[in-house]
Amino acid sequence: MLGNFVYCNPTKLYFGKDSLQYLNQELPKYGPNVVLVYGGGSIKKNGIYDAVVELLKKNGKNVAEIAGVMPNPTLAKLYEGIKIARGHQTDLLLAVGGGSVCDYAKAVAVSVHCPEDPWDKYYLRFEEPDCPVVPVGCVLTMVGTGSEMNAGAVITNQETKQKIGHVFADEAIMPRFSILNPRFTLTLPHDQMVSGIYDIFNHICEQYFSGEDDNTSDYISEGLMRSVIHSSRIANQNPQDYEARSNIMWTATWALNTLVAKGKSTDWMIHMLGQAVGGYTNAAHGMTLSAVSLPYYRFLLPYGLPKFKRFAQNVWDVTPEGKSDQQIAEEGLAAMEAWMKELGLAMNLTQLGVTEDMLETLADLTLVLPGGYNPPNREEILRIFRESL
């Protein structure tokens, strides 16, 4: 491995069927005022809300709520949450939901005691907080983002149609604890399940397709990708298979808790392309990634051919005999495409409501990040979007 790095992840994880009870160990560590953060109300239908509230009351907490956090949390919703959290003088933000709810709670956490506008400070200037950060805990009900064990928070500005993620450097912004009960994910609709699965897979890919050294992180990534592929096929046929869903949940956490990024330059351009689409159309995050992935990777393949060849052989079991490196690499992407179609993912932007006349704006909204084998220019971004229609 080349380069120097520091690794620290302070999030404590509680995993398994009985993990919710560990709230009894965590809640006494914080003050009396808790803000419960959740989404559209599914946790009230499946009983998770009642179970969490019972534990909060048992631990003597004064509870306020931020309800209705949407899949792509908006800036307007962030302002609303900041007001509620300030008014309640919150000691802990408890996010109960998927990655968007966890992301949102972290965005509120860095903003409650901040006198500046959070959009300008954190999402346009990408500054770090210089004020106290409210602790966050998570009870996960949907997997994919890895938000339960990282410091990332994505917010969408509906007025400007910008969807921007900020991965904060301060480890204090990571959740202090996260509860991972795979049973909580079993009631998800199929499209949300597979959208989350592809988000997991793509997180690994975005870190894997960078660098040229012999890096332990790549070996870990290949194992995680193989696990996702195997478990996703089982879950796709039987969404109630607990073992498959538990493996998917655990892999999601390790895909983006910064471990496999160590020693890597990383390439987050598929996320930048997908977030531009998501900010403009409000489409599901994982589906925006799947719609642009293959055109992007076919664009990138000539610049990172050795890694794409390795991907084909070590992840998709492509046999190399009698084939050129190019043929091996392309066969790997073909295997990936077949798997994506098997899951029922969005394979093009047209499925998400994108039309030709939107592409220029989407190209303007796409941030270009360094780190990959060939960061695209605007003309190349536009071509990738066209090939994604």
Short mmCIF file of C-alpha atoms in Angstrom, two decimals:
data_model
loop_
_atom_site.label_atom_id
_atom_site.label_comp_id
_atom_site.label_asym_id
_atom_site.label_seq_id
_atom_site.Cartn_x
_atom_site.Cartn_y
_atom_site.Cartn_z
CA MET A 1 0.00 0.00 0.00
CA LEU A 2 1.25 3.45 -0.89
CA GLY A 3 0.77 6.72 0.98
CA ASN A 4 -0.04 7.60 4.57
CA PHE A 5 -3.39 7.57 6.29
CA VAL A 6 -5.16 7.66 9.64
CA TYR A 7 -8.07 5.36 10.44
CA CYS A 8 -10.49 6.03 13.26
CA ASN A 9 -14.15 5.09 13.47
CA PRO A 10 -15.80 5.83 16.82
CA THR A 11 -19.30 4.49 16.00
CA LYS A 12 -20.40 1.64 18.24
CA LEU A 13 -22.53 -0.95 16.46
CA TYR A 14 -25.20 -3.22 17.93
CA PHE A 15 -26.17 -5.93 15.45
CA GLY A 16 -28.84 -8.62 15.41
CA LYS A 17 -32.44 -9.51 16.16
CA ASP A 18 -32.30 -8.23 19.76
CA SER A 19 -30.14 -5.16 19.12
CA LEU A 20 -32.83 -2.54 19.81
CA GLN A 21 -32.68 -3.34 23.52
CA TYR A 22 -29.18 -1.86 23.61
CA LEU A 23 -30.81 1.57 23.54
CA ASN A 24 -31.08 0.96 27.28
CA GLN A 25 -27.29 1.07 27.46
CA GLU A 26 -26.87 4.13 25.26
CA LEU A 27 -29.66 6.50 26.26
CA PRO A 28 -28.44 7.08 29.84
CA LYS A 29 -25.22 8.54 28.43
CA TYR A 30 -27.05 11.63 27.14
CA GLY A 31 -29.14 14.43 28.59
CA PRO A 32 -32.92 14.32 28.99
CA ASN A 33 -33.96 15.99 25.73
CA VAL A 34 -34.11 13.74 22.68
CA VAL A 35 -35.34 14.58 19.18
CA LEU A 36 -36.69 11.54 17.35
CA VAL A 37 -36.10 11.82 13.59
CA TYR A 38 -37.93 9.62 11.09
CA GLY A 39 -39.43 9.50 7.62
CA GLY A 40 -42.84 9.05 6.09
CA GLY A 41 -44.45 6.99 8.81
CA SER A 42 -43.67 3.38 7.87
CA ILE A 43 -42.09 2.88 11.30
CA LYS A 44 -45.51 3.53 12.83
CA LYS A 45 -47.08 0.82 10.68
CA ASN A 46 -44.48 -1.84 11.40
CA GLY A 47 -44.23 -1.25 15.15
CA ILE A 48 -40.68 0.12 15.28
CA TYR A 49 -41.87 3.58 16.33
CA ASP A 50 -43.78 2.23 19.34
CA ALA A 51 -40.84 0.08 20.43
CA VAL A 52 -38.42 3.02 20.26
CA VAL A 53 -40.75 5.44 22.03
CA GLU A 54 -41.32 2.89 24.80
CA LEU A 55 -37.57 2.66 25.40
CA LEU A 56 -37.22 6.46 25.35
CA LYS A 57 -39.96 6.80 27.98
CA LYS A 58 -38.46 3.98 30.03
CA ASN A 59 -35.22 5.97 30.14
CA GLY A 60 -37.00 9.15 31.21
CA LYS A 61 -36.44 11.15 28.03
CA ASN A 62 -38.34 14.26 26.96
CA VAL A 63 -39.08 13.60 23.30
CA ALA A 64 -39.72 15.96 20.41
CA GLU A 65 -40.12 14.74 16.84
CA ILE A 66 -38.99 15.62 13.35
CA ALA A 67 -41.26 13.55 11.12
CA GLY A 68 -41.59 13.32 7.36
CA VAL A 69 -37.91 13.29 6.35
CA MET A 70 -38.04 12.51 2.65
CA PRO A 71 -35.79 10.14 0.63
CA ASN A 72 -33.82 13.12 -0.71
CA PRO A 73 -33.86 15.46 2.34
CA THR A 74 -34.37 19.05 1.32
CA LEU A 75 -32.83 22.26 2.56
CA ALA A 76 -36.27 23.49 3.62
CA LYS A 77 -36.68 20.36 5.74
CA LEU A 78 -33.24 20.95 7.24
CA TYR A 79 -34.24 24.45 8.32
CA GLU A 80 -37.40 23.02 9.89
CA GLY A 81 -35.41 20.42 11.82
CA ILE A 82 -32.88 22.95 13.08
CA LYS A 83 -35.73 25.03 14.51
CA ILE A 84 -37.28 22.03 16.29
CA ALA A 85 -33.94 20.84 17.70
CA ARG A 86 -33.04 24.31 18.96
CA GLY A 87 -36.43 24.78 20.55
CA HIS A 88 -36.16 21.45 22.35
CA GLN A 89 -32.56 22.14 23.47
CA THR A 90 -31.78 18.65 22.28
CA ASP A 91 -29.08 16.51 23.85
CA LEU A 92 -29.37 13.68 21.31
CA LEU A 93 -30.76 13.28 17.79
CA LEU A 94 -32.08 9.73 17.37
CA ALA A 95 -32.55 8.86 13.69
CA VAL A 96 -34.88 5.93 13.02
CA GLY A 97 -34.98 5.07 9.34
CA GLY A 98 -32.78 4.62 6.31
CA GLY A 99 -29.74 6.47 5.10
CA SER A 100 -31.60 9.65 4.24
CA VAL A 101 -32.89 9.97 7.80
CA CYS A 102 -29.41 9.31 9.21
CA ASP A 103 -27.85 11.80 6.76
CA TYR A 104 -30.45 14.38 7.70
CA ALA A 105 -29.86 13.94 11.43
CA LYS A 106 -26.14 14.61 10.94
CA ALA A 107 -26.91 17.74 8.92
CA VAL A 108 -29.13 18.97 11.75
CA ALA A 109 -26.46 18.01 14.30
CA VAL A 110 -23.82 20.30 12.77
CA SER A 111 -26.32 23.14 12.29
CA VAL A 112 -28.18 23.46 15.61
CA HIS A 113 -25.47 25.59 17.27
CA CYS A 114 -24.14 27.15 14.04
CA PRO A 115 -24.95 30.86 13.60
CA GLU A 116 -24.31 30.71 9.83
CA ASP A 117 -26.48 29.38 7.04
CA PRO A 118 -25.71 25.62 6.84
CA TRP A 119 -26.16 25.42 3.08
CA ASP A 120 -23.56 28.12 2.45
CA LYS A 121 -21.16 26.91 5.11
CA TYR A 122 -21.31 23.14 4.70
CA TYR A 123 -22.55 22.52 1.16
CA LEU A 124 -21.18 25.38 -0.91
CA ARG A 125 -17.98 26.26 0.97
CA PHE A 126 -17.50 22.70 2.38
CA GLU A 127 -16.30 24.04 5.71
CA GLU A 128 -16.10 22.01 8.89
CA PRO A 129 -18.17 22.92 11.96
CA ASP A 130 -16.59 25.33 14.43
CA CYS A 131 -19.45 25.02 16.91
CA PRO A 132 -20.68 22.25 19.24
CA VAL A 133 -22.11 19.23 17.39
CA VAL A 134 -25.19 17.46 18.76
CA PRO A 135 -24.63 13.70 19.20
CA VAL A 136 -26.46 11.40 16.77
CA GLY A 137 -27.63 7.82 17.25
CA CYS A 138 -29.19 5.66 14.53
CA VAL A 139 -31.71 2.84 14.41
CA LEU A 140 -31.41 1.54 10.86
CA THR A 141 -34.47 0.35 8.90
CA MET A 142 -33.11 0.41 5.33
CA VAL A 143 -29.60 -0.39 4.18
CA GLY A 144 -27.49 1.07 1.40
CA THR A 145 -25.86 4.36 2.29
CA GLY A 146 -23.58 3.29 5.12
CA SER A 147 -24.65 6.50 6.86
CA GLU A 148 -24.91 4.58 10.12
CA MET A 149 -21.10 4.49 10.41
CA ASN A 150 -19.77 7.50 8.53
CA ALA A 151 -19.77 11.29 8.64
CA GLY A 152 -21.56 11.93 5.36
CA ALA A 153 -24.72 14.01 4.97
CA VAL A 154 -26.47 14.71 1.64
CA ILE A 155 -28.95 17.57 1.27
CA THR A 156 -30.95 18.72 -1.77
CA ASN A 157 -31.63 22.38 -2.48
CA GLN A 158 -34.96 22.25 -4.31
CA GLU A 159 -34.70 25.81 -5.55
CA THR A 160 -31.36 25.34 -7.29
CA LYS A 161 -31.86 21.58 -7.92
CA GLN A 162 -28.46 20.88 -6.35
CA LYS A 163 -27.99 17.62 -4.45
CA ILE A 164 -24.70 17.84 -2.55
CA GLY A 165 -23.04 15.54 -0.09
CA HIS A 166 -20.54 16.64 2.53
CA VAL A 167 -18.38 13.96 4.13
CA PHE A 168 -17.24 15.75 7.26
CA ALA A 169 -13.69 15.29 8.52
CA ASP A 170 -14.57 15.56 12.20
CA GLU A 171 -15.18 12.11 13.69
CA ALA A 172 -17.56 13.69 16.23
CA ILE A 173 -20.12 13.90 13.42
CA MET A 174 -20.22 10.13 13.01
CA PRO A 175 -23.10 8.49 14.88
CA ARG A 176 -22.10 7.69 18.45
CA PHE A 177 -23.95 4.39 18.11
CA SER A 178 -26.02 2.57 15.52
CA ILE A 179 -28.49 -0.27 15.97
CA LEU A 180 -28.64 -2.73 13.08
CA ASN A 181 -31.53 -5.18 13.26
CA PRO A 182 -31.94 -6.97 9.90
CA ARG A 183 -35.58 -7.73 10.75
CA PHE A 184 -36.33 -4.03 10.48
CA THR A 185 -35.45 -4.16 6.77
CA LEU A 186 -37.76 -7.05 5.83
CA THR A 187 -40.84 -4.88 5.19
CA LEU A 188 -39.17 -2.71 2.54
CA PRO A 189 -40.72 -2.71 -0.94
CA HIS A 190 -38.68 -4.63 -3.50
CA ASP A 191 -37.57 -1.56 -5.46
CA GLN A 192 -36.21 0.08 -2.29
CA MET A 193 -34.38 -3.10 -1.35
CA VAL A 194 -32.61 -3.45 -4.71
CA SER A 195 -31.92 0.28 -4.90
CA GLY A 196 -30.12 -0.01 -1.58
CA ILE A 197 -28.25 -3.11 -2.73
CA TYR A 198 -26.89 -1.30 -5.75
CA ASP A 199 -25.90 1.69 -3.64
CA ILE A 200 -23.82 -0.68 -1.51
CA PHE A 201 -22.16 -2.24 -4.55
CA ASN A 202 -21.43 1.09 -6.12
CA HIS A 203 -19.89 2.48 -2.94
CA ILE A 204 -17.36 -0.33 -3.10
CA CYS A 205 -16.72 0.20 -6.82
CA GLU A 206 -16.13 3.93 -6.40
CA GLN A 207 -13.28 3.18 -4.01
CA TYR A 208 -12.00 0.12 -5.86
CA PHE A 209 -11.59 1.72 -9.29
CA SER A 210 -8.67 3.94 -8.34
CA GLY A 211 -4.98 3.49 -7.73
CA GLU A 212 -2.52 1.08 -9.32
CA ASP A 213 -0.61 -0.29 -6.31
CA ASP A 214 -1.08 -3.66 -4.60
CA ASN A 215 -3.53 -2.51 -1.95
CA THR A 216 -5.10 -4.60 0.81
CA SER A 217 -8.22 -2.44 0.51
CA ASP A 218 -8.83 -3.88 -2.97
CA TYR A 219 -8.80 -7.45 -1.67
CA ILE A 220 -11.32 -6.52 1.02
CA SER A 221 -13.46 -4.76 -1.59
CA GLU A 222 -13.54 -7.82 -3.84
CA GLY A 223 -14.77 -9.96 -0.96
CA LEU A 224 -17.45 -7.43 -0.08
CA MET A 225 -18.61 -7.23 -3.70
CA ARG A 226 -18.85 -11.01 -3.98
CA SER A 227 -20.87 -11.07 -0.76
CA VAL A 228 -23.30 -8.45 -2.09
CA ILE A 229 -23.78 -10.32 -5.37
CA HIS A 230 -24.37 -13.65 -3.63
CA SER A 231 -26.77 -12.36 -0.97
CA SER A 232 -28.62 -10.06 -3.37
CA ARG A 233 -29.57 -13.00 -5.58
CA ILE A 234 -31.01 -14.86 -2.60
CA ALA A 235 -32.86 -11.78 -1.32
CA ASN A 236 -34.17 -10.99 -4.80
CA GLN A 237 -35.87 -14.39 -4.89
CA ASN A 238 -36.88 -14.40 -1.22
CA PRO A 239 -36.82 -10.96 0.43
CA GLN A 240 -37.66 -12.59 3.79
CA ASP A 241 -34.44 -14.60 3.90
CA TYR A 242 -32.95 -13.31 7.16
CA GLU A 243 -29.42 -14.56 6.54
CA ALA A 244 -29.19 -12.86 3.14
CA ARG A 245 -30.65 -9.62 4.45
CA SER A 246 -28.33 -9.66 7.48
CA ASN A 247 -25.29 -10.12 5.25
CA ILE A 248 -26.45 -7.27 3.01
CA MET A 249 -26.90 -5.03 6.06
CA TRP A 250 -23.43 -5.81 7.42
CA THR A 251 -21.78 -5.36 4.02
CA ALA A 252 -23.48 -1.99 3.57
CA THR A 253 -21.87 -0.72 6.75
CA TRP A 254 -18.36 -1.85 5.78
CA ALA A 255 -18.75 -0.58 2.22
CA LEU A 256 -18.71 3.06 3.35
CA ASN A 257 -17.31 3.34 6.86
CA THR A 258 -14.01 4.55 5.30
CA LEU A 259 -12.16 1.22 5.77
CA VAL A 260 -11.81 0.24 2.09
CA ALA A 261 -10.92 3.81 1.13
CA LYS A 262 -7.65 3.61 3.01
CA GLY A 263 -4.67 3.96 0.71
CA LYS A 264 -7.01 4.77 -2.20
CA SER A 265 -7.51 7.96 -4.18
CA THR A 266 -11.16 6.89 -4.89
CA ASP A 267 -13.42 7.84 -7.80
CA TRP A 268 -16.84 9.23 -6.85
CA MET A 269 -17.95 10.37 -10.29
CA ILE A 270 -20.89 7.95 -10.56
CA HIS A 271 -22.23 9.47 -7.36
CA MET A 272 -21.71 12.95 -8.76
CA LEU A 273 -23.57 12.01 -11.96
CA GLY A 274 -26.31 10.27 -9.99
CA GLN A 275 -26.71 13.11 -7.50
CA ALA A 276 -27.14 15.58 -10.34
CA VAL A 277 -29.97 13.41 -11.65
CA GLY A 278 -31.46 12.92 -8.18
CA GLY A 279 -31.41 16.62 -7.38
CA TYR A 280 -33.19 17.40 -10.64
CA THR A 281 -35.74 14.55 -10.74
CA ASN A 282 -36.01 13.39 -7.09
CA ALA A 283 -35.44 9.82 -8.32
CA ALA A 284 -34.32 7.11 -5.89
CA HIS A 285 -30.59 7.39 -5.22
CA GLY A 286 -29.60 3.81 -6.02
CA MET A 287 -31.54 3.90 -9.27
CA THR A 288 -29.79 7.08 -10.41
CA LEU A 289 -26.48 5.30 -9.84
CA SER A 290 -27.48 2.18 -11.74
CA ALA A 291 -28.74 4.25 -14.69
CA VAL A 292 -25.37 5.93 -15.29
CA SER A 293 -22.90 3.26 -14.11
CA LEU A 294 -22.30 1.21 -17.25
CA PRO A 295 -21.84 4.17 -19.62
CA TYR A 296 -19.42 5.71 -17.12
CA TYR A 297 -17.41 2.53 -16.63
CA ARG A 298 -17.21 1.92 -20.38
CA PHE A 299 -15.86 5.45 -20.69
CA LEU A 300 -13.35 4.78 -17.90
CA LEU A 301 -12.27 1.28 -18.92
CA PRO A 302 -9.44 2.24 -21.34
CA TYR A 303 -7.79 4.35 -18.64
CA GLY A 304 -7.99 1.71 -15.91
CA LEU A 305 -7.85 -1.50 -17.93
CA PRO A 306 -5.73 -3.54 -15.45
CA LYS A 307 -8.23 -2.93 -12.64
CA PHE A 308 -11.22 -3.71 -14.84
CA LYS A 309 -9.53 -6.95 -15.88
CA ARG A 310 -8.95 -7.81 -12.21
CA PHE A 311 -12.59 -6.92 -11.43
CA ALA A 312 -13.79 -9.30 -14.14
CA GLN A 313 -11.69 -12.20 -12.90
CA ASN A 314 -11.85 -11.77 -9.12
CA VAL A 315 -15.44 -10.55 -8.75
CA TRP A 316 -17.28 -12.10 -11.73
CA ASP A 317 -15.13 -15.24 -12.26
CA VAL A 318 -14.41 -14.43 -15.90
CA THR A 319 -11.93 -16.95 -17.32
CA PRO A 320 -8.98 -15.29 -19.11
CA GLU A 321 -7.91 -18.11 -21.45
CA GLY A 322 -7.70 -17.07 -25.09
CA LYS A 323 -8.94 -13.53 -24.42
CA SER A 324 -7.29 -10.13 -24.57
CA ASP A 325 -7.27 -7.89 -21.51
CA GLN A 326 -9.90 -5.74 -23.20
CA GLN A 327 -12.16 -8.74 -23.81
CA ILE A 328 -11.81 -9.91 -20.21
CA ALA A 329 -12.64 -6.44 -18.87
CA GLU A 330 -15.66 -6.06 -21.17
CA GLU A 331 -16.93 -9.50 -20.18
CA GLY A 332 -16.78 -8.40 -16.56
CA LEU A 333 -18.95 -5.37 -17.27
CA ALA A 334 -21.36 -7.58 -19.23
CA ALA A 335 -21.66 -9.87 -16.19
CA MET A 336 -22.32 -6.85 -14.00
CA GLU A 337 -24.99 -5.64 -16.43
CA ALA A 338 -26.72 -9.03 -16.40
CA TRP A 339 -26.78 -9.03 -12.59
CA MET A 340 -28.22 -5.51 -12.50
CA LYS A 341 -31.01 -6.51 -14.88
CA GLU A 342 -31.65 -9.63 -12.80
CA LEU A 343 -32.28 -7.43 -9.74
CA GLY A 344 -34.63 -5.14 -11.67
CA LEU A 345 -32.60 -1.94 -11.42
CA ALA A 346 -33.11 1.13 -13.59
CA MET A 347 -30.81 0.62 -16.56
CA ASN A 348 -31.21 4.03 -18.19
CA LEU A 349 -32.16 7.60 -17.36
CA THR A 350 -35.30 7.49 -19.48
CA GLN A 351 -36.81 5.16 -16.87
CA LEU A 352 -36.28 7.93 -14.32
CA GLY A 353 -38.01 10.61 -16.39
CA VAL A 354 -34.91 12.25 -17.84
CA THR A 355 -35.25 13.67 -21.36
CA GLU A 356 -32.72 14.94 -23.87
CA ASP A 357 -33.51 18.58 -23.13
CA MET A 358 -32.44 18.12 -19.48
CA LEU A 359 -28.92 16.91 -20.21
CA GLU A 360 -27.18 20.26 -20.55
CA THR A 361 -28.50 21.31 -17.14
CA LEU A 362 -27.52 17.95 -15.60
CA ALA A 363 -24.00 18.39 -16.95
CA ASP A 364 -23.84 21.85 -15.37
CA LEU A 365 -25.01 20.42 -12.03
CA THR A 366 -22.41 17.62 -11.99
CA LEU A 367 -19.43 18.20 -9.73
CA VAL A 368 -16.13 16.81 -11.01
CA LEU A 369 -13.99 15.18 -8.34
CA PRO A 370 -10.34 14.12 -8.74
CA GLY A 371 -9.03 10.69 -7.87
CA GLY A 372 -10.19 8.43 -10.69
CA TYR A 373 -8.29 7.13 -13.70
CA ASN A 374 -9.61 9.93 -15.92
CA PRO A 375 -11.87 12.60 -14.37
CA PRO A 376 -14.29 13.58 -17.15
CA ASN A 377 -14.62 17.07 -18.57
CA ARG A 378 -17.99 18.65 -19.29
CA GLU A 379 -18.17 17.34 -22.86
CA GLU A 380 -17.46 13.82 -21.63
CA ILE A 381 -20.05 14.15 -18.86
CA LEU A 382 -22.62 15.20 -21.45
CA ARG A 383 -21.71 12.19 -23.61
CA ILE A 384 -22.06 9.83 -20.63
CA PHE A 385 -25.50 11.25 -19.89
CA ARG A 386 -26.55 10.82 -23.53
CA GLU A 387 -25.38 7.22 -23.51
CA SER A 388 -27.36 6.71 -20.30
CA LEU A 389 -30.69 7.69 -21.84
#
